[in-house]
Short mmCIF file of C-alpha atoms and ligand atoms in Angstrom, two decimals:
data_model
loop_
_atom_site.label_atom_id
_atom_site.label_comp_id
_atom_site.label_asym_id
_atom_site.label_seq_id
_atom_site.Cartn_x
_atom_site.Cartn_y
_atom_site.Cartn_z
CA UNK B 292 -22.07 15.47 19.32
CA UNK B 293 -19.36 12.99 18.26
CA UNK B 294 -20.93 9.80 16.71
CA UNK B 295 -20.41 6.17 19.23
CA UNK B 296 -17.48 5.59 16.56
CA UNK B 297 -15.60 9.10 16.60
CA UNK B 298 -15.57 8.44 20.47
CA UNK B 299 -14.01 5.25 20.28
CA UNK B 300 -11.83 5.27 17.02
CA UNK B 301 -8.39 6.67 18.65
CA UNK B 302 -8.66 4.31 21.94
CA UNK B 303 -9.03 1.42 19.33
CA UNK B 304 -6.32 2.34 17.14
CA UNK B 305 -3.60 2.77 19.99
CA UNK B 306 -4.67 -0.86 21.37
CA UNK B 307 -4.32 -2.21 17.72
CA UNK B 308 -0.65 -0.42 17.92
CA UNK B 309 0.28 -2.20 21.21
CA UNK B 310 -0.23 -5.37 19.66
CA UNK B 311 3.26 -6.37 18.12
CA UNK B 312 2.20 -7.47 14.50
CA UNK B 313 5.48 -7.21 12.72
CA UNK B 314 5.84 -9.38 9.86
CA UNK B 315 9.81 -10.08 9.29
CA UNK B 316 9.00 -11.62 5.69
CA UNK B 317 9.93 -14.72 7.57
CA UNK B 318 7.14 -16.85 8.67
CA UNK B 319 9.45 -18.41 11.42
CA UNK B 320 9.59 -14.87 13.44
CA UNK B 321 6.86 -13.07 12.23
CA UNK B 322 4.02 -12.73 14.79
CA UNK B 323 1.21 -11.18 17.43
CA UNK B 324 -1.48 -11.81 14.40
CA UNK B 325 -2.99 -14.23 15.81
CA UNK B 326 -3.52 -12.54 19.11
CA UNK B 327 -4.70 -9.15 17.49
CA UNK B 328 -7.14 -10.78 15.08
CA UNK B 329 -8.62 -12.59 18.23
CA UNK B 330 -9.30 -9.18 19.67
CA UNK B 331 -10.45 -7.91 16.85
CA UNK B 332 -13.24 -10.30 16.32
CA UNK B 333 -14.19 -10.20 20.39
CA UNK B 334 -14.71 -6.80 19.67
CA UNK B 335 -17.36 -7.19 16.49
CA UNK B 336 -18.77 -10.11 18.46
CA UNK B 337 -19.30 -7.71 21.59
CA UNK B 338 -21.42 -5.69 19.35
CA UNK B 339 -23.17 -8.61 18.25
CA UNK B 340 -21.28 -9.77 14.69
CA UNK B 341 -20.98 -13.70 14.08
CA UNK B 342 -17.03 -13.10 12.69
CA UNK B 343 -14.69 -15.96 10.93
CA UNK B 344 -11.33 -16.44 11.93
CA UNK B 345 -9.01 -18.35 9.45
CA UNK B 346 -5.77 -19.11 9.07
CA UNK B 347 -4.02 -18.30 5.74
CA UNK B 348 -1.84 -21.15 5.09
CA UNK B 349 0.21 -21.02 7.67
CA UNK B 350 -0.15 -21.58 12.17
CA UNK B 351 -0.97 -17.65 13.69
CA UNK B 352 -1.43 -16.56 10.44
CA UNK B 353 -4.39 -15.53 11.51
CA UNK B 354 -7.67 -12.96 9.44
CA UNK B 355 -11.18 -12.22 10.89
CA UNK B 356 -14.34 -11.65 8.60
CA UNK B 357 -17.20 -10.34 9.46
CA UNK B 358 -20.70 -9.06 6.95
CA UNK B 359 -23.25 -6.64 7.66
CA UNK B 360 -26.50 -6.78 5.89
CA UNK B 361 -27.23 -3.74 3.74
CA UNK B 362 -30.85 -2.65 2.50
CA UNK B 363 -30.26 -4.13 -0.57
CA UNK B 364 -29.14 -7.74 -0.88
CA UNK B 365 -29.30 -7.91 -4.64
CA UNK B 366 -26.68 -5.48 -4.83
CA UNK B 367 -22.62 -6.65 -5.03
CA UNK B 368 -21.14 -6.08 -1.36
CA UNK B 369 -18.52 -3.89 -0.41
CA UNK B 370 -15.61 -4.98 1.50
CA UNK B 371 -13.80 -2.84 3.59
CA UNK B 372 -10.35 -4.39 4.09
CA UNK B 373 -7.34 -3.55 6.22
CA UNK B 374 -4.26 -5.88 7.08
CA UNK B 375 -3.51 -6.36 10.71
CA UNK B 376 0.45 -6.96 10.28
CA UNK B 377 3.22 -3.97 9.86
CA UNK B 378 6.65 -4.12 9.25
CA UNK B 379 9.11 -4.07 11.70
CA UNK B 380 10.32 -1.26 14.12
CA UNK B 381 13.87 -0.76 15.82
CA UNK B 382 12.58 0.69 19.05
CA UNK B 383 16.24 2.64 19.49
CA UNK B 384 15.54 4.75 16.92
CA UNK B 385 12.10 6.21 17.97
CA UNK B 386 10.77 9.10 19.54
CA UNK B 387 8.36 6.79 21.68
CA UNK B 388 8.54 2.81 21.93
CA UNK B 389 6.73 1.87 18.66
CA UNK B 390 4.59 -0.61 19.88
CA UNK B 391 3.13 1.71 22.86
CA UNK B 392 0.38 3.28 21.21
CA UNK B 393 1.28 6.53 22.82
CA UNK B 394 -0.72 10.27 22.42
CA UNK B 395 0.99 13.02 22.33
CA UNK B 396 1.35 16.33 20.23
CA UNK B 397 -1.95 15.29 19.19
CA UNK B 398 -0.83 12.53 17.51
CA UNK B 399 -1.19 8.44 18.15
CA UNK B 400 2.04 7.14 17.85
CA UNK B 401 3.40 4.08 16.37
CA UNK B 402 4.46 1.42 14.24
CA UNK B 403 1.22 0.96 12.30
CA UNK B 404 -0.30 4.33 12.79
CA UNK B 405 -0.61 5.36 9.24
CA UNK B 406 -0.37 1.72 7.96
CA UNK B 407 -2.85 0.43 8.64
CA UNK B 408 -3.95 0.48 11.97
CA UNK B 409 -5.74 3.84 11.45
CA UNK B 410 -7.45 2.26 8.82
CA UNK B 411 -8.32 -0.77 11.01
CA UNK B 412 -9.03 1.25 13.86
CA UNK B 413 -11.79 3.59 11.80
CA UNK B 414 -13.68 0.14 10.39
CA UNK B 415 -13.86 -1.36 13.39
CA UNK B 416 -15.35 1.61 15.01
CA UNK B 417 -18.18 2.06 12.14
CA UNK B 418 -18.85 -2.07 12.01
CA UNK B 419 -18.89 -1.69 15.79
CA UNK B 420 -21.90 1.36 15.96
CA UNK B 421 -23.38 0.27 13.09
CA UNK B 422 -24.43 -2.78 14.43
CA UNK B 423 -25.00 -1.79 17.90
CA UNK B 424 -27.13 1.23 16.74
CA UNK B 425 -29.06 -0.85 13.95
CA UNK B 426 -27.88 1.25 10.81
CA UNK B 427 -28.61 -0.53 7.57
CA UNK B 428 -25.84 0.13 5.27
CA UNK B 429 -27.93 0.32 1.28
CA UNK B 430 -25.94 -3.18 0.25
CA UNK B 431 -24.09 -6.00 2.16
CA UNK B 432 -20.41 -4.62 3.83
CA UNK B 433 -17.55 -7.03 4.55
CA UNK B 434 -15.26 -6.17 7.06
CA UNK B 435 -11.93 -8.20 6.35
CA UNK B 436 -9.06 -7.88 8.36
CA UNK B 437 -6.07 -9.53 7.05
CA UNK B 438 -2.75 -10.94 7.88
CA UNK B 439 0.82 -10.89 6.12
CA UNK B 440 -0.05 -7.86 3.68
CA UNK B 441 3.52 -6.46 4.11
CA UNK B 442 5.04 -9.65 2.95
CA UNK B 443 3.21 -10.01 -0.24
CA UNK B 444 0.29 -11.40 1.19
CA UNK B 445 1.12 -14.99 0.49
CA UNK B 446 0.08 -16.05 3.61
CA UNK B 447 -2.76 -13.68 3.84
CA UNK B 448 -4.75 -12.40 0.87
CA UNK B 449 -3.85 -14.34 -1.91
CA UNK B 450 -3.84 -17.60 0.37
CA UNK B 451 -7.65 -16.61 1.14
CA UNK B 452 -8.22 -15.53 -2.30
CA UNK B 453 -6.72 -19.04 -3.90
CA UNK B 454 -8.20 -21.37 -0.97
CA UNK B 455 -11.27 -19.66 0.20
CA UNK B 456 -13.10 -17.46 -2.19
CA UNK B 457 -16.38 -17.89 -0.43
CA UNK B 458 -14.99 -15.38 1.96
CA UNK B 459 -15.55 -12.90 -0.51
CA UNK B 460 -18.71 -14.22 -2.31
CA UNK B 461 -21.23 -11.35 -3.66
CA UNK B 462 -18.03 -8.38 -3.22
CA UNK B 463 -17.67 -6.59 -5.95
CA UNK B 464 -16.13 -3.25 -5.01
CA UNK B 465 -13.67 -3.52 -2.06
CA UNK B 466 -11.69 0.05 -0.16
CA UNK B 467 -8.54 -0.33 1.30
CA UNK B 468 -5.32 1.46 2.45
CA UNK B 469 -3.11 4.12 0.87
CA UNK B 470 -5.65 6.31 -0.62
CA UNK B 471 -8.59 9.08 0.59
CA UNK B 472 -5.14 11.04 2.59
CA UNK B 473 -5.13 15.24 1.91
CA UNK B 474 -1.61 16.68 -0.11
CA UNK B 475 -1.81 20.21 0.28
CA UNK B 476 -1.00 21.83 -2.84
CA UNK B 477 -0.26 25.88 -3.63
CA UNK B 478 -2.22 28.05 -6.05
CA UNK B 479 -0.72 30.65 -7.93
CA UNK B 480 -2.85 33.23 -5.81
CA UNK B 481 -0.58 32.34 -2.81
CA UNK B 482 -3.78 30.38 -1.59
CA UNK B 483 -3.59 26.62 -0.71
CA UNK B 484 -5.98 23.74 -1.74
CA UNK B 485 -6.40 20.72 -0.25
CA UNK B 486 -6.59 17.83 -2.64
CA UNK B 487 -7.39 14.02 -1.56
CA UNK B 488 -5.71 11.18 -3.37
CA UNK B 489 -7.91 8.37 -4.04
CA UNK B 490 -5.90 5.17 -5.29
CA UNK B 491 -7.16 3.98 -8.25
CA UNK B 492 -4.19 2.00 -9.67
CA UNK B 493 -1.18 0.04 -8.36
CA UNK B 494 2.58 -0.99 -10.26
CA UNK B 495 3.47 -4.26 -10.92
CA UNK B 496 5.53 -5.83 -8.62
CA UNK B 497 8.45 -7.76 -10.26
CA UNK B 498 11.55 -8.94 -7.68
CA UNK B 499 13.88 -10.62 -10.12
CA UNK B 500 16.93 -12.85 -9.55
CA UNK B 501 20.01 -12.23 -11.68
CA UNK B 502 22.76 -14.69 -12.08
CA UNK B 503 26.31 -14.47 -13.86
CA UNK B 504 27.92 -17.71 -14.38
CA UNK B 505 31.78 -17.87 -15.35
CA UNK B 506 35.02 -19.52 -14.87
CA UNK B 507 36.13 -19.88 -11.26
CA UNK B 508 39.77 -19.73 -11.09
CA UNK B 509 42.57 -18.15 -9.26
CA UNK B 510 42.54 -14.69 -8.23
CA UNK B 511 45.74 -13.64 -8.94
CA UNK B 512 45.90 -15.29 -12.69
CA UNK B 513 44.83 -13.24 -15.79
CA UNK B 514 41.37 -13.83 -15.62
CA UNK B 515 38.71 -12.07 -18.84
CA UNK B 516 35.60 -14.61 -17.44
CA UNK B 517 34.72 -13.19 -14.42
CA UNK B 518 31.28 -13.41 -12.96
CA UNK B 519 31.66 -10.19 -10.41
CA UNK B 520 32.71 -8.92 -13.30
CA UNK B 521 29.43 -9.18 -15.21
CA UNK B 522 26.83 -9.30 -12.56
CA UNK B 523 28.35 -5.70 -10.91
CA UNK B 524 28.13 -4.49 -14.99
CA UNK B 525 24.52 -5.56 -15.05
CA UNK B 526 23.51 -4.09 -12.00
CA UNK B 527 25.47 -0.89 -12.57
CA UNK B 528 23.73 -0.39 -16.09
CA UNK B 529 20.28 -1.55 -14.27
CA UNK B 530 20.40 0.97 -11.30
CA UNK B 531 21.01 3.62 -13.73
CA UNK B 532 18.92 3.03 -16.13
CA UNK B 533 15.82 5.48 -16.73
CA UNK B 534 12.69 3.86 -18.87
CA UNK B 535 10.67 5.71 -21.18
CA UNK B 536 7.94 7.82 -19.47
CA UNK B 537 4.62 5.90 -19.81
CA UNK B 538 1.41 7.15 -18.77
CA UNK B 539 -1.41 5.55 -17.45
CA UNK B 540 -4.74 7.18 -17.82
CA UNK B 541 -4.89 7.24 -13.52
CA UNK B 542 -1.45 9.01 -13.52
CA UNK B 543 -2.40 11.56 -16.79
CA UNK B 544 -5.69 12.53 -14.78
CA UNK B 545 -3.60 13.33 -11.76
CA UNK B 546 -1.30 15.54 -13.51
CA UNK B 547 -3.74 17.06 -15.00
CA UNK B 548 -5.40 18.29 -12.02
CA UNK B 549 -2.51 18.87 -10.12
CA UNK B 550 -1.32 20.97 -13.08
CA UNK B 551 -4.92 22.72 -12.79
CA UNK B 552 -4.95 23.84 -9.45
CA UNK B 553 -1.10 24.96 -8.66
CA UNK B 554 -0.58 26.20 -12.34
CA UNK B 555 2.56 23.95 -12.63
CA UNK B 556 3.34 23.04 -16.00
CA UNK B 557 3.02 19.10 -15.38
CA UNK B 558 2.22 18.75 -19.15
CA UNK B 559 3.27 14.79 -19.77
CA UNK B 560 5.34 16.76 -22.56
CA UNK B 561 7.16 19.24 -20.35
CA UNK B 562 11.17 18.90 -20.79
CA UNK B 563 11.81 18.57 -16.95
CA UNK B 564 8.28 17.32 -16.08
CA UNK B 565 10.16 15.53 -13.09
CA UNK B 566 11.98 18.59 -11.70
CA UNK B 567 8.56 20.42 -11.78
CA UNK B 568 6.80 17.16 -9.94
CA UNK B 569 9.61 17.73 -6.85
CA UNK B 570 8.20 20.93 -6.01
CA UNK B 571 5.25 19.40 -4.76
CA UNK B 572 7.22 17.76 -1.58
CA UNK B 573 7.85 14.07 -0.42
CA UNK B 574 4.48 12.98 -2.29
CA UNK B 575 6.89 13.09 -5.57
CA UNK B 576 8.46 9.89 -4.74
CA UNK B 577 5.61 8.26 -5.22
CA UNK B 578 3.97 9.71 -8.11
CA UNK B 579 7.29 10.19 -9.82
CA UNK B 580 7.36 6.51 -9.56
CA UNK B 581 4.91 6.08 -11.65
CA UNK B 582 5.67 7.18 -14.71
CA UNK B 583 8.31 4.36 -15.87
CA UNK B 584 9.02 1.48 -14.51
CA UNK B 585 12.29 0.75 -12.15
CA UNK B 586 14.23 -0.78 -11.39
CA UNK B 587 16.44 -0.68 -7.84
CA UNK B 588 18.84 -3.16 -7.15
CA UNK B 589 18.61 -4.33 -3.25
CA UNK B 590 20.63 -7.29 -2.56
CA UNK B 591 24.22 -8.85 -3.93
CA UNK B 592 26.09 -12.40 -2.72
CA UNK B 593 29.13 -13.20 -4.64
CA UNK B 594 32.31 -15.32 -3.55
CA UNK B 595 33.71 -16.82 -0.34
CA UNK B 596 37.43 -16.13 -0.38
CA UNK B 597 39.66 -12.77 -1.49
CA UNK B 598 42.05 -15.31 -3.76
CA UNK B 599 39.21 -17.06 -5.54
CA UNK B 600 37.25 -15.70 -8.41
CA UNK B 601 33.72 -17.64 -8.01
CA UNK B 602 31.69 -19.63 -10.62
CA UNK B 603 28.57 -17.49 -9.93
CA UNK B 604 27.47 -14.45 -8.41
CA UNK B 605 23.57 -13.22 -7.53
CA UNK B 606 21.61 -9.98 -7.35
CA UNK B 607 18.36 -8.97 -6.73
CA UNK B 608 16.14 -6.46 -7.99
CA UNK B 609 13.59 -4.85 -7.02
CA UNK B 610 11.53 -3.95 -10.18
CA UNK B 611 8.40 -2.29 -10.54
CA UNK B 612 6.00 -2.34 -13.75
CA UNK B 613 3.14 -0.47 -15.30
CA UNK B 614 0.28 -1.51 -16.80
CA UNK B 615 1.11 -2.91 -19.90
CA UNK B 616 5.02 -2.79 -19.92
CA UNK B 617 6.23 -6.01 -18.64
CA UNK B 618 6.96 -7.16 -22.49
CA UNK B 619 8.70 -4.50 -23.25
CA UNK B 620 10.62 -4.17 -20.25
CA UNK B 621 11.69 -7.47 -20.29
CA UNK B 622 13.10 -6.82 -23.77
CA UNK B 623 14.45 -3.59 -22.20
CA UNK B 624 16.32 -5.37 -19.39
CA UNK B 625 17.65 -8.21 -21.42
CA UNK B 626 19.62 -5.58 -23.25
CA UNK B 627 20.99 -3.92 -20.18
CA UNK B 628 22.25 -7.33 -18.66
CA UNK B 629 23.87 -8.61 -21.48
CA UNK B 630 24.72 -11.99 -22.23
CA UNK B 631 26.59 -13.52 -19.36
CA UNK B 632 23.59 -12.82 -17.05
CA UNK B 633 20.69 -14.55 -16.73
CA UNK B 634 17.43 -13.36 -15.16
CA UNK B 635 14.36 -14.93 -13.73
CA UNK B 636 11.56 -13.74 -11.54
CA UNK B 637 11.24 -14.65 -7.90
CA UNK B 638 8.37 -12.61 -7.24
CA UNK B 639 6.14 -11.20 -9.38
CA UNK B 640 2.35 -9.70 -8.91
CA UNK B 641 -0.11 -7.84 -11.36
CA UNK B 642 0.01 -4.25 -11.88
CA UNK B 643 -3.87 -3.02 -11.33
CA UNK B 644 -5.73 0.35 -12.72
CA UNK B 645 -9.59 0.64 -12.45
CA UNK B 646 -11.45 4.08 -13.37
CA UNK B 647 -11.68 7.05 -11.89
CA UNK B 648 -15.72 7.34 -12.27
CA UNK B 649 -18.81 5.59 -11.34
CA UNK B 650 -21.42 5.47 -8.18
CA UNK B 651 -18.73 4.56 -6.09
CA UNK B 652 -16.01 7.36 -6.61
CA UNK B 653 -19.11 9.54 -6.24
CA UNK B 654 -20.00 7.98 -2.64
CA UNK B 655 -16.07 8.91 -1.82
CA UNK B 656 -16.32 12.11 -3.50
CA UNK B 657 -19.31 13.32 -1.67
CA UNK B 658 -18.28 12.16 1.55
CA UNK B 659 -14.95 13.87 1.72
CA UNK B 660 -17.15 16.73 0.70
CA UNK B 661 -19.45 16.66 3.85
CA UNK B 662 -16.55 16.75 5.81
CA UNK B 663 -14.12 18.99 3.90
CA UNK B 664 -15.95 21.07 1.42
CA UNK B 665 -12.92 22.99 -0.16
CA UNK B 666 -11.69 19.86 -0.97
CA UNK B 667 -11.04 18.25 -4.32
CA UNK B 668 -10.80 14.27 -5.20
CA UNK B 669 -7.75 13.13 -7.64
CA UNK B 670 -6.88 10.02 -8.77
CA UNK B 671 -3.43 8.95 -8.65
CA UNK B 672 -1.15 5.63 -9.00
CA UNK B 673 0.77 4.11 -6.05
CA UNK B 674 4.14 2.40 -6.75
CA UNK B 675 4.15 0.04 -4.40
CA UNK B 676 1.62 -3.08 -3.62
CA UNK B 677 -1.46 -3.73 -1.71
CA UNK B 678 -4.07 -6.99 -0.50
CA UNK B 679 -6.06 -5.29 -3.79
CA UNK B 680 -4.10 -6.79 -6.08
CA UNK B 681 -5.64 -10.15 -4.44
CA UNK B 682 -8.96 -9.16 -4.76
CA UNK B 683 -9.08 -7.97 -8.21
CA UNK B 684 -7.83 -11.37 -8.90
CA UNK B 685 -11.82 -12.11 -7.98
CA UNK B 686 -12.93 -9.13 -10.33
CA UNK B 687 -13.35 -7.42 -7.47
CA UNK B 688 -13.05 -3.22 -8.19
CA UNK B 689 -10.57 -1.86 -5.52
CA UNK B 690 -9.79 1.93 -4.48
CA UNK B 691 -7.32 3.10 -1.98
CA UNK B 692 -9.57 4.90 0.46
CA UNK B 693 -8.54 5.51 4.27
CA UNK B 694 -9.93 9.04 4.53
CA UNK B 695 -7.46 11.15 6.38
CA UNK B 696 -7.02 14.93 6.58
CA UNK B 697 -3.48 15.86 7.55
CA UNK B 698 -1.81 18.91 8.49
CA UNK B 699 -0.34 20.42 5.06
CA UNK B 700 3.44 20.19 5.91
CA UNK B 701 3.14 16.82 7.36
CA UNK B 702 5.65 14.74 5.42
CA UNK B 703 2.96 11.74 5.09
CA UNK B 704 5.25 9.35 2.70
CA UNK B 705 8.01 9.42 4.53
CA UNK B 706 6.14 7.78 7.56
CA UNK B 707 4.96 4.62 5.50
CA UNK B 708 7.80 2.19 7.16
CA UNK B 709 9.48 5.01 8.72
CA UNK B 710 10.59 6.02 12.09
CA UNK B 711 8.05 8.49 14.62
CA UNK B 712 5.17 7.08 12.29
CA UNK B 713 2.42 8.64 13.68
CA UNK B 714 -1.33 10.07 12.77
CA UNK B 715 -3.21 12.87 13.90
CA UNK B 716 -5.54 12.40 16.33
CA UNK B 717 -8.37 14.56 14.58
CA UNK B 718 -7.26 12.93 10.89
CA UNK B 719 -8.59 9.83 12.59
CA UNK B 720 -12.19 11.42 13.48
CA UNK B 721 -11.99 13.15 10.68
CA UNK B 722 -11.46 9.83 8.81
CA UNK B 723 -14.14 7.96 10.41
CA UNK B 724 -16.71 10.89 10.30
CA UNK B 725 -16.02 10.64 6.10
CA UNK B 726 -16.07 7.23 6.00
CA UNK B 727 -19.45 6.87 8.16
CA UNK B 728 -20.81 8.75 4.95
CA UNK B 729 -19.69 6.79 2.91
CA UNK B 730 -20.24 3.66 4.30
CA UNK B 731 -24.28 5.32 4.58
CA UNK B 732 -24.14 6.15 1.03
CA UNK B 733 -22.06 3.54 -0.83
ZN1 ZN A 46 -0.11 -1.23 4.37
#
């Protein structure tokens, strides 16, 4: 018989959806936080949870906590975090409207499906039965659900992190998104095995401003000094560029099991360890990401008139770090740009690697286990960002783990951001029958 929480967990993730969260980046148009993180608490107060709503620094920016006592109060709490905002959606370009929360194909449908209202969705069904049916997790949980994750989290995490660390007092492990999702991989028997990525590291994010500075003059003159000239160079030789492979023990370990169970030769030494890493589908943007830094260039402003050469010119880039590296990648830049360009950083957040091991990864392990027995855990490095690399600013230990099982030739990375993002209906009680295990046995 389904569990209180496998009966409610897709109703609550498609009401999540219709609430328009999108965060723009700009705090002047982002919105509908507020408003879902109201709903969000009435529903942990109908079950009978005293929640916290605060605002992160900014009006609507808007988070709800909530803790459930575990058997054991002497023992760190967990939190279980999701963020309630999702980047924007161009409704033209969909399937179904993207805020509409809409079933069908056996999917929920929307802007936030797979991040990370799913996620959201799944908690707040377990904090909801747990409490209503009197289950005693074995240590404290903290539910957090948090605002303005896609924009950095300035006004979200960090803000709550910086200004109001009591929020998180006792936590010292915390689960979040992008992690706990099935990649189907193929064995060399023709078989298939279904392997579940648990997050265990994040890049560095580094968004850095480049500026050439030069002689304005006119443009039809000779003219050597030109600062399009040198900032175009700069970005040309950046966006090109290819860093030395690095690997991080999170990123090694996946390889190596990857390598194991498909018989690809994803030895770190391999000549054309890349080309080999594309055979395993879409999820090779992602880990292929994570074996050097990069560096993409995303935005240019230069000049305000076709006869005048300007004084400056600007790009922006988006850079991303591992563990380690930012020395020598600044070094590495630096040569690249050459002297006419300088650099600084507008943006720039922690890489973060924990270990794959410990009672914890074991909990996670074993659930996905009771739910999926021919499955196998591997840990793996994301490229992008998440609220974890807030937390571990606490010491808090984080893991990417929003349990999902997914059909194997669902293209799952291309629907973070992406248009038709969707989720399977039975990855969701799937999801929240794993994580009910876990959150039993953490
Ligand atoms: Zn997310």
């Amino acid at each position: 018989m389904a569990s209180q929480a496998e009966s409610e967990v897709v109703d609550l993730v498609c009401r999540l959806i219709q609430f328009d969260t999108s965060n723009t980046g700009d705090p002047a148009t982002t919105k509908g936080e507020r408003e879902c993180a109201e709903w969000v608490a009435a529903q942990l107060q109908e079950a009978g949870y005293e929640t916290t709503l605060v605002e992160s620094g900014a009006p609507g920016r808007a988070n709800v906590f909530a803790r459930l006592a575990g058997a054991d109060p002497a023992r760190g709490a967990l939190m279980i975090h999701g963020h309630l905002d999702v980047v924007p959606a161009e409704p033209a370009d969909w399937s179904v409207h993207p805020f509409s929360g809409a079933i069908e194909e056996g999917y929920v449908w929307g802007r936030g499906a797979i991040d990370m209202k799913d996620m959201v969705g799944m908690t707040l069904a377990l904090a909801r039965q747990f409490k209503k049916e009197g289950i005693v997790p074995p240590r404290d949980l903290v539910f957090a659900f948090l605002a303005d994750e896609e924009a950095g989290g300035k006004y979200g995490s960090h803000w709550l992190v910086d200004n109001r660390p009591d929020l998180f007092d006792g936590v010292t492990e915390a689960v979040g998104e992008v992690g706990g999702f099935s990649l189907t991989v193929p064995r060399p028997d023709g078989s298939e095995r279904r392997l579940y990525l648990l997050e265990t590291a994040e890049k560095g994010i580094a968004w850095m401003k480049l500026t050439a500075k030069a002689r304005a003059g006119h443009g039809s003159f000779l003219h050597e000094d030109n600062a399009v000239t040198y900032l175009a160079e700069a970005v040309a030789k950046l966006g090109r560029h290819q860093f030395p492979l690095v690997l991080t023990e999170s990123v090694e370990q996946f390889l190596g099991a990857v390598g194991e169970e498909t018989g690809l030769d994803l030895d770190p030494a391999s000549p054309d360890l890349e080309g080999t890493l594309a055979k395993l589908g879409s999820i090779a943007r992602i880990i292929g990401a994570t074996l050097r830094d990069t560096a993409n260039p995303t935005m240019l402003r230069a000049g305000y008139k076709a006869n005048v050469i300007p004084q400056t010119a600007e790009a922006v880039v988006d850079c991303r770090v591992l563990p380690g590296r930012l020395p020598a990648f600044e070094r590495e830049v630096d040569e690249l740009i050459g002297p006419h360009v300088e650099r600084e950083w507008v943006t720039k957040l922690d890489t973060y690697e924990t270990t794959f091991d410990g009672d914890l990864v074991d909990a996670m392990n074993e659930a996905l286990l009771s739910q999926d027995p021919e499955a196998r855990t591997v840990p793996y490095m994301l490229s992008g960002g998440t609220d974890a690399k807030a937390l571990a600013k606490l010491g808090i230990r984080c893991f990417g783990f929003a349990p999902l099982r997914l059909p194997p030739d669902l293209d799952f990375a291309a629907l973070f951001h992406g248009v038709d993002e969707r989720v399977p209906v039975d990855a969701l009680t799937f999801g929240t029958r794993v994580l009910e295990h876990f959150l039993r046995n953490c």
